[in-house]
PDB file of C-alpha atoms in Angstrom:
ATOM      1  CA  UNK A  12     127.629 205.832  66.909  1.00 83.00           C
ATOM      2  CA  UNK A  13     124.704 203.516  67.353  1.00 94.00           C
ATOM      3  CA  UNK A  14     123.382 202.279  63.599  1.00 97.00           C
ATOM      4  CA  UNK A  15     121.331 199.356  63.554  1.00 98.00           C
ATOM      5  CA  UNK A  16     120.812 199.499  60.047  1.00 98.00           C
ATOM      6  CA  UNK A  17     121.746 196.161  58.192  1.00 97.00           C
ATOM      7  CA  UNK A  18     121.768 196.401  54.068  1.00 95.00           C
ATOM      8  CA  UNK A  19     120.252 193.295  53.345  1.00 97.00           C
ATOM      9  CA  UNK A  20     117.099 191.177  54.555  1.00 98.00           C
ATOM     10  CA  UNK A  21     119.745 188.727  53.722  1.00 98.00           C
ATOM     11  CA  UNK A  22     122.000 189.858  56.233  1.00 98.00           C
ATOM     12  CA  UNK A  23     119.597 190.376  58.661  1.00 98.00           C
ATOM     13  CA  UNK A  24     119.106 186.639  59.289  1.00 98.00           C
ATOM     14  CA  UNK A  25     121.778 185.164  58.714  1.00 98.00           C
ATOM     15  CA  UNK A  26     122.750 184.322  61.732  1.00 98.00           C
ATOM     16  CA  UNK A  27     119.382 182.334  62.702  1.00 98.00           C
ATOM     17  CA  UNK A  28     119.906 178.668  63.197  1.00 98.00           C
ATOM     18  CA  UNK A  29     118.817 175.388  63.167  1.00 98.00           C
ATOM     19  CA  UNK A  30     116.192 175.271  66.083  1.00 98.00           C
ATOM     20  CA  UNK A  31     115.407 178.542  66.587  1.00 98.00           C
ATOM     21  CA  UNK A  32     112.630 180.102  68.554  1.00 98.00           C
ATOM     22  CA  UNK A  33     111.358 183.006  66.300  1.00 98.00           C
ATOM     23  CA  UNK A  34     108.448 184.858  66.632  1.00 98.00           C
ATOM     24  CA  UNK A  35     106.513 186.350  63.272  1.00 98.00           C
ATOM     25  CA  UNK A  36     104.698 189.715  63.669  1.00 97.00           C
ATOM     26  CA  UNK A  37     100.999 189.788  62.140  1.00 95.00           C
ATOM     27  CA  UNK A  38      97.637 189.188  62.014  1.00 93.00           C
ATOM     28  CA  UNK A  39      97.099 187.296  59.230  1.00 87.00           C
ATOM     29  CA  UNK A  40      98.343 189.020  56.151  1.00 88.00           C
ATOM     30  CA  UNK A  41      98.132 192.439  57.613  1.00 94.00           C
ATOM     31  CA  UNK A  42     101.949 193.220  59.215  1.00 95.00           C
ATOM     32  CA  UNK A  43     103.625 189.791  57.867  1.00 96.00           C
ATOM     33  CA  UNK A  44     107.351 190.383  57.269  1.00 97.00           C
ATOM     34  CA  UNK A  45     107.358 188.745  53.712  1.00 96.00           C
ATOM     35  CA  UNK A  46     110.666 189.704  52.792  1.00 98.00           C
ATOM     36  CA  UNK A  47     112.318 188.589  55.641  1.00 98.00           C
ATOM     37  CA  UNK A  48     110.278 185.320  55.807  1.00 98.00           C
ATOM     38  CA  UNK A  49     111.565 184.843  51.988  1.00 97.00           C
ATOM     39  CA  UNK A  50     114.980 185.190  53.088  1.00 98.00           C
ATOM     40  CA  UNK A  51     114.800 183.541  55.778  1.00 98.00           C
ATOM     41  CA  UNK A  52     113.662 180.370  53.449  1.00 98.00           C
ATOM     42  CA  UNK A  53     116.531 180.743  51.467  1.00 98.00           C
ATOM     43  CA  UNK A  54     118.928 181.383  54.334  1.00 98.00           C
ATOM     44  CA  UNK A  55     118.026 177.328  55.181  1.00 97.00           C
ATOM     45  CA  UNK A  56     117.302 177.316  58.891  1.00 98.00           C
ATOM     46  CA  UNK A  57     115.409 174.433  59.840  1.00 98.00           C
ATOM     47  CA  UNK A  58     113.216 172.597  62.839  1.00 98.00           C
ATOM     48  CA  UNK A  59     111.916 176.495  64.127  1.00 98.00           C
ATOM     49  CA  UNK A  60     109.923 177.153  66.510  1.00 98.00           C
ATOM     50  CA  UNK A  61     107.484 179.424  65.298  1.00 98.00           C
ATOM     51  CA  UNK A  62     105.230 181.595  67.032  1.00 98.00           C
ATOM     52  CA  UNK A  63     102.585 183.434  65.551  1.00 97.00           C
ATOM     53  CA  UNK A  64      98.913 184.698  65.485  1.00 95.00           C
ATOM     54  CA  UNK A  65      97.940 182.008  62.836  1.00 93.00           C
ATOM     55  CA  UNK A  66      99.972 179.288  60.204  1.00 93.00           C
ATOM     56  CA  UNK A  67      99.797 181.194  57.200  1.00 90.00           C
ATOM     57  CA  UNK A  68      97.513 182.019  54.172  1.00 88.00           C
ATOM     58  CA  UNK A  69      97.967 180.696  51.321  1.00 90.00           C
ATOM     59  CA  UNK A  70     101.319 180.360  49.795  1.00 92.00           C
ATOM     60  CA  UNK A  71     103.479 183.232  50.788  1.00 93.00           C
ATOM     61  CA  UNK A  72     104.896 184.053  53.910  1.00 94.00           C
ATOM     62  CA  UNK A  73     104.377 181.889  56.563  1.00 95.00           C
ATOM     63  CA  UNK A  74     102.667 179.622  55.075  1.00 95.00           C
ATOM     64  CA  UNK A  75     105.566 179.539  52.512  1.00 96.00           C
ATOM     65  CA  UNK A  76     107.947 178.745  55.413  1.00 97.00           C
ATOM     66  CA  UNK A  77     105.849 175.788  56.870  1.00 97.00           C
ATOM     67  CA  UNK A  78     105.734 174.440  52.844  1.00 96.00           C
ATOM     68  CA  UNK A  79     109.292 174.045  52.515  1.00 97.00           C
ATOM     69  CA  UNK A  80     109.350 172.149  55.725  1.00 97.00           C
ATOM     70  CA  UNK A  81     111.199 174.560  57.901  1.00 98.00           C
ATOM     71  CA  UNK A  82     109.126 174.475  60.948  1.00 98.00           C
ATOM     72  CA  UNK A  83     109.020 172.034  63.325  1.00 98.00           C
ATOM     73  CA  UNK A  84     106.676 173.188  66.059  1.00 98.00           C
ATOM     74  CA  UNK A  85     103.947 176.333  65.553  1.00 98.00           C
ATOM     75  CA  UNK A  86     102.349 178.105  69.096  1.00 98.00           C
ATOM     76  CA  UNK A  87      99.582 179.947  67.488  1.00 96.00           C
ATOM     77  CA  UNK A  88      95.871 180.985  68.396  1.00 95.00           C
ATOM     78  CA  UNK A  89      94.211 180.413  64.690  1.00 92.00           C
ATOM     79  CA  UNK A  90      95.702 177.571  62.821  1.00 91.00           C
ATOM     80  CA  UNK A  91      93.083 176.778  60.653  1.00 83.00           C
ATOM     81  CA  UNK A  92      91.278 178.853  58.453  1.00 80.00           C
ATOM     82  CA  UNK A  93      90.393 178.441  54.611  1.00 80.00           C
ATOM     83  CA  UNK A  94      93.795 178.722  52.791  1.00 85.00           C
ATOM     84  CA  UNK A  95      95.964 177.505  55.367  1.00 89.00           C
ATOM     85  CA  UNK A  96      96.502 174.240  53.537  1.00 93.00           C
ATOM     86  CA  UNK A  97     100.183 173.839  53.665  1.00 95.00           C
ATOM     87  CA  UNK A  98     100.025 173.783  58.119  1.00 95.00           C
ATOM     88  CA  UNK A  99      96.635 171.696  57.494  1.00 95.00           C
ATOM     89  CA  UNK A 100      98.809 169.041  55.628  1.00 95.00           C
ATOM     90  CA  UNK A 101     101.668 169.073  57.415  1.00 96.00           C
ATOM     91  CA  UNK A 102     100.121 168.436  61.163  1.00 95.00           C
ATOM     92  CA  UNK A 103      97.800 165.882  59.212  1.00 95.00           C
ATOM     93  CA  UNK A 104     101.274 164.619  58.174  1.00 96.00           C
ATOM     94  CA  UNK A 105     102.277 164.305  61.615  1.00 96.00           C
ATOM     95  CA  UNK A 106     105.206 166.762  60.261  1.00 97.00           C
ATOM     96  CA  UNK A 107     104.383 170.009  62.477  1.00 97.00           C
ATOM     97  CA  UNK A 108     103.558 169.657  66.521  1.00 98.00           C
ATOM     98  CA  UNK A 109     101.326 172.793  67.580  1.00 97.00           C
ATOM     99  CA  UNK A 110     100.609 174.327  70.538  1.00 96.00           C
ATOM    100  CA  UNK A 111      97.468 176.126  70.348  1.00 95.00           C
ATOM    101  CA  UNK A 112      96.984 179.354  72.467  1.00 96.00           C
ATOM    102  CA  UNK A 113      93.922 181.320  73.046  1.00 96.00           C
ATOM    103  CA  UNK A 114      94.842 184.818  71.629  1.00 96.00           C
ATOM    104  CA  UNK A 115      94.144 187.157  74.590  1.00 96.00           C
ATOM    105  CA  UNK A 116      96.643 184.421  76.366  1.00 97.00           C
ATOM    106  CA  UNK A 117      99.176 184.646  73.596  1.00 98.00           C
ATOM    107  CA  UNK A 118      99.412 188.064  73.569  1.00 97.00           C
ATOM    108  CA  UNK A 119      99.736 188.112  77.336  1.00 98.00           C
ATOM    109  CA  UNK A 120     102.260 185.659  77.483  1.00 98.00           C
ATOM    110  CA  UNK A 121     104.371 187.346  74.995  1.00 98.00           C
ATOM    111  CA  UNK A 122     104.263 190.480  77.024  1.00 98.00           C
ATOM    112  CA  UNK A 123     104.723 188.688  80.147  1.00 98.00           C
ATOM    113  CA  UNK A 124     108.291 187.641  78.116  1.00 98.00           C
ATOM    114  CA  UNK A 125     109.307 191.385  77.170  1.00 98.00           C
ATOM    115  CA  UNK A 126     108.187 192.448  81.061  1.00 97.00           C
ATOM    116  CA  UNK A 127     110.336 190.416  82.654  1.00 97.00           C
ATOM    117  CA  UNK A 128     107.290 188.627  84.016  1.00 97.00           C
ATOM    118  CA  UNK A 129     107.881 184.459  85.358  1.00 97.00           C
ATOM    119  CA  UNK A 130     104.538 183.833  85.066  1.00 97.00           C
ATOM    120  CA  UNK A 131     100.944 185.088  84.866  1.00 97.00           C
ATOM    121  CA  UNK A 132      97.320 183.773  85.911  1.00 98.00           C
ATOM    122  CA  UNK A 133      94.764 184.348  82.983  1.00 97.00           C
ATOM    123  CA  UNK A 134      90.969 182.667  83.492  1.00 97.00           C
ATOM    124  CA  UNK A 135      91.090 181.951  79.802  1.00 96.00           C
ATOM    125  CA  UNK A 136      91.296 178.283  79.390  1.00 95.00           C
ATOM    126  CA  UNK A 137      89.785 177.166  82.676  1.00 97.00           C
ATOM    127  CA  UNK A 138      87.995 174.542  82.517  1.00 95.00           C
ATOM    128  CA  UNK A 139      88.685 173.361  79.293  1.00 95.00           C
ATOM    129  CA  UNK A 140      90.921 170.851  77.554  1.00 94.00           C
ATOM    130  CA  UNK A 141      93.621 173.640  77.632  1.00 92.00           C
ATOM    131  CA  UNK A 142      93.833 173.613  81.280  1.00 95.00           C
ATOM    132  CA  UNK A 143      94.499 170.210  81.538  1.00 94.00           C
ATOM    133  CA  UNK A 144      97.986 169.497  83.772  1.00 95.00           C
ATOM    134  CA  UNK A 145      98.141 173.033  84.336  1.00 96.00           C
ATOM    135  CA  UNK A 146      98.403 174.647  87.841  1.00 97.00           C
ATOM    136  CA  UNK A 147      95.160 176.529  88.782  1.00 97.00           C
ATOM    137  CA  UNK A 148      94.005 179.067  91.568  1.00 97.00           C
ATOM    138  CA  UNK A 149      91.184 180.785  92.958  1.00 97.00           C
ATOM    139  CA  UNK A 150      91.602 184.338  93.270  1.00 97.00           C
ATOM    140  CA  UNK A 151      89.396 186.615  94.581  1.00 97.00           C
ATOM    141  CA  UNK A 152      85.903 183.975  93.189  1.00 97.00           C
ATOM    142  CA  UNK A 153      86.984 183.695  90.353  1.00 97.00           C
ATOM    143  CA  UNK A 154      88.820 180.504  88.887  1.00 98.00           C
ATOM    144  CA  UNK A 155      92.448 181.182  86.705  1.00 98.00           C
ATOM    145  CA  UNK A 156      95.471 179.431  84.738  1.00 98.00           C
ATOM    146  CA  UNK A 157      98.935 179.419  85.777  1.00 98.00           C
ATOM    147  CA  UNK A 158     100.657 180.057  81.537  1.00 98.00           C
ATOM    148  CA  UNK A 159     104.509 181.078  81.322  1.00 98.00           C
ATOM    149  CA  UNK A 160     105.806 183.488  79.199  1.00 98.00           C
ATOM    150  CA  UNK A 161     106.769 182.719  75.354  1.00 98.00           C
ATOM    151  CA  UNK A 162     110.259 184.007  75.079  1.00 98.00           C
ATOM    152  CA  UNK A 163     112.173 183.701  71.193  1.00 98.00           C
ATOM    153  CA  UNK A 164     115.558 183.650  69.957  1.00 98.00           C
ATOM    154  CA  UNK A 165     114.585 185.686  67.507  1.00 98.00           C
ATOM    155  CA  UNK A 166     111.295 188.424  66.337  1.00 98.00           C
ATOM    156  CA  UNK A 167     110.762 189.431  62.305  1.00 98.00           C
ATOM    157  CA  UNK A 168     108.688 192.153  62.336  1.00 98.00           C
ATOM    158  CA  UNK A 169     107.618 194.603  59.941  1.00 98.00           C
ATOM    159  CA  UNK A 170     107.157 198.158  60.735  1.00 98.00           C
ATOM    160  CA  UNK A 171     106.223 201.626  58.601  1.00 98.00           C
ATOM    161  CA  UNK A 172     109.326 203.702  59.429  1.00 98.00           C
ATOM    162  CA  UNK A 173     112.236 203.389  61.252  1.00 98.00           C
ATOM    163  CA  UNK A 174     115.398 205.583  62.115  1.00 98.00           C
ATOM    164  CA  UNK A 175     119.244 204.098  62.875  1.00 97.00           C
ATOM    165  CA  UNK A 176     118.407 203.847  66.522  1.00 98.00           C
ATOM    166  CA  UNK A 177     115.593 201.784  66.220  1.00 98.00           C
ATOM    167  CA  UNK A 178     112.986 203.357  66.941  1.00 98.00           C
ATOM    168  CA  UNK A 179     109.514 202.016  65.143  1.00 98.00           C
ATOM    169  CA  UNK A 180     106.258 202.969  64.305  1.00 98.00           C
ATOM    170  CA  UNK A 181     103.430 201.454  62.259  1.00 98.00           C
ATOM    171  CA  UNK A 182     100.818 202.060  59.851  1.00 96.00           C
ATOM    172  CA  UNK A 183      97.483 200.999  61.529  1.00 96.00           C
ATOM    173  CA  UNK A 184      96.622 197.621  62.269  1.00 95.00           C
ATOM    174  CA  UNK A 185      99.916 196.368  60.739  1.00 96.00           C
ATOM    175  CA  UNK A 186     100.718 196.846  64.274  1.00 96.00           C
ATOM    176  CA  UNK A 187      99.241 194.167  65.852  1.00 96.00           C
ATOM    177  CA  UNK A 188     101.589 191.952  67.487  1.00 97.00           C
ATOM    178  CA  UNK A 189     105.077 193.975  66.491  1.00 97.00           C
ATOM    179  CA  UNK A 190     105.403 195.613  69.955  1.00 98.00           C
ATOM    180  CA  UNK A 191     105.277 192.919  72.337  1.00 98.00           C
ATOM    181  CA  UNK A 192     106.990 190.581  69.892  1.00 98.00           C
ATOM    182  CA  UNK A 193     110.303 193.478  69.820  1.00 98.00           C
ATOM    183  CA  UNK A 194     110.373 192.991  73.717  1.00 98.00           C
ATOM    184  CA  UNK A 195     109.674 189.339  73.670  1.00 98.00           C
ATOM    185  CA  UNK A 196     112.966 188.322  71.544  1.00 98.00           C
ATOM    186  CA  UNK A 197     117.005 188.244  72.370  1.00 98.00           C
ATOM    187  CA  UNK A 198     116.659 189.960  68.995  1.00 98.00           C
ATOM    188  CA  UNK A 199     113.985 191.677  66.765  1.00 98.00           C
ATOM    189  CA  UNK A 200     115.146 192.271  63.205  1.00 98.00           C
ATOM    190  CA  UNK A 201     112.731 194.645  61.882  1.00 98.00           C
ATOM    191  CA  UNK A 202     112.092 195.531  57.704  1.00 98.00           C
ATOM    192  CA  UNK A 203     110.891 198.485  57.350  1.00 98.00           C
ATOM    193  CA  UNK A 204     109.059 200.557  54.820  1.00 97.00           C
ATOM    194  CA  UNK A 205     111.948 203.795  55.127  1.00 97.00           C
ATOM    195  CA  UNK A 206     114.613 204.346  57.519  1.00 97.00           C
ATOM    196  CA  UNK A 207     114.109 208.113  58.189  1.00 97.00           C
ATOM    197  CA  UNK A 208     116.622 210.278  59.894  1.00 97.00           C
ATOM    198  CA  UNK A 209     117.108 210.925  63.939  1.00 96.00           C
ATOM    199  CA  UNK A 210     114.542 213.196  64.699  1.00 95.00           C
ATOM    200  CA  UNK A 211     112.232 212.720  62.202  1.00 97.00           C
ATOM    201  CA  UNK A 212     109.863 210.366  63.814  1.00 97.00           C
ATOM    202  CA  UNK A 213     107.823 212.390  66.438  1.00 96.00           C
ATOM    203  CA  UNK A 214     108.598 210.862  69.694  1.00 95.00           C
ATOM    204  CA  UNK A 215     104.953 210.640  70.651  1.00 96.00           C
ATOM    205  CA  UNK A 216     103.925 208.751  67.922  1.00 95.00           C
ATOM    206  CA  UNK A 217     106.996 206.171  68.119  1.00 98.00           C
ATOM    207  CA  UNK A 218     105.483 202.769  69.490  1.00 98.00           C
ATOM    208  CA  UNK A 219     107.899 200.630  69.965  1.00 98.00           C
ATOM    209  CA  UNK A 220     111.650 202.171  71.095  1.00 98.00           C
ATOM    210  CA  UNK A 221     115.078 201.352  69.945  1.00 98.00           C
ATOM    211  CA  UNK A 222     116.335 199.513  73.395  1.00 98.00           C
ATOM    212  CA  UNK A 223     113.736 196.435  71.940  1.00 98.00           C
ATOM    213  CA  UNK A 224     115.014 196.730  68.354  1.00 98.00           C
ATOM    214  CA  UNK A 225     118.853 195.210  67.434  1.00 98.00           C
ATOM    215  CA  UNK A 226     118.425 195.128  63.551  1.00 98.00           C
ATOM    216  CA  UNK A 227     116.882 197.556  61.033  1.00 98.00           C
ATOM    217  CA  UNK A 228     116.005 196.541  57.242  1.00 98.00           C
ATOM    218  CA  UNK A 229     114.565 198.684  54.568  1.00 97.00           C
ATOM    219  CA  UNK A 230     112.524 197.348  52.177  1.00 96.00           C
ATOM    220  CA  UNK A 231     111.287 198.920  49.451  1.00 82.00           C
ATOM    221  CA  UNK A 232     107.406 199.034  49.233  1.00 67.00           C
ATOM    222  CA  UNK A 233     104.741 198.075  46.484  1.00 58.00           C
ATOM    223  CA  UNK A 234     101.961 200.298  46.547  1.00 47.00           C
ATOM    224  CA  UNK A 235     100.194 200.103  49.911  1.00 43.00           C
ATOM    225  CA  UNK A 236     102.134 198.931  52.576  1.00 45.00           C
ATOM    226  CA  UNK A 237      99.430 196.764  54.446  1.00 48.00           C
TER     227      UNK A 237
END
């Protein structure tokens, strides 16, 4: 019987280690795993690689992650932004490298990872300081970037429902990045808001299918799930 149910957020990352690629569904506050983040903090995994839409707000999540000195290196497309003081100190610090990603390209390259893809040519970038030592080509007029896919050990993602199998969907915009994250990683652990039985979840309206998912959490919401 197939049950990827785990009972803990605890025991859903325990197994990440020092150095670890992992890849953090949301955009901005809206679809960030906090629990697992939390337990992943206390689970003491250090020098990550961390990719990301942005490097936190304020001082939960993410950005609590990066404060306890956990990440080494952050590929994002919005580090900075009013309350993201704890990455803002740290890179001033010289204590977090960054690799900074236009988003259309990050999103691209992260599906690129879950398709299998070696490589893709995107004519974001050209031209600019993010070109630079990077393998270019005209194609049909117009000028492109040779970027490789961004492949993780690991994906955190939070989702509305879930069932045993794995099988996902969302509540609106929480979305975001969750999808091509699940395909991206050697393994997505998932919280989600209710694990529902097989069957329940209308398979039209399930976004992201149970071959991408290899851990399922429930965690109990308060008030809105955003």
């Amino acid at each position: 019987m197939i049950d990827k149910t785990v009972a803990s957020v605890e025991a859903a990352v325990a197994d990440i280690h020092d150095g670890a690629t992992v890849m953090i569904g949301g955009f901005g506050t809206a679809g960030m795993p906090d629990e697992l983040i939390d337990a992943l903090i206390a689970q003491g995994a250090r020098e990550l690689t961390i990719i990301n839409n942005n490097a936190g707000n304020g001082d939960t999540g993410l950005a609590a992650l990066i404060k306890h000195k956990r990440v080494r290196r952050i590929v994002c497309s919005f580090p900075r932004q009013a309350d993201s003081q704890h990455f803002d100190a740290a890179y001033r610090a010289g204590e977090i490298e960054l690799e900074l990603v236009p988003q259309g390209n990050l999103a691209a390259r992260i599906h690129a990872a879950g398709s299998g893809l070696g490589a893709i040519f995107t004519p974001t970038g050209y031209g600019t300081e993010l070109a630079q030592g990077k393998e270019t080509r005209e194609i049909g007029g117009r000028h492109y970037v040779l970027e490789y896919p961004l492949h993780a050990d690991f994906a955190l993602i939070k989702a509305d429902r879930g069932d045993r199998w794995g099988n996902l969907v969302y509540r609106k915009t929480a979305r975001n990045f969750g999808p091509l994250m699940a395909m991206a990683a050697r393994c997505a652990i998932v919280q989600v808001r209710e694990v529902v039985a097989l069957g329940e979840l209308d398979p039209e309206a399930v976004v992201t299918p149970g071959i991408f998912v290899q851990r399922v959490v429930p965690v109990a919401a308060e008030g809105v799930q955003a």
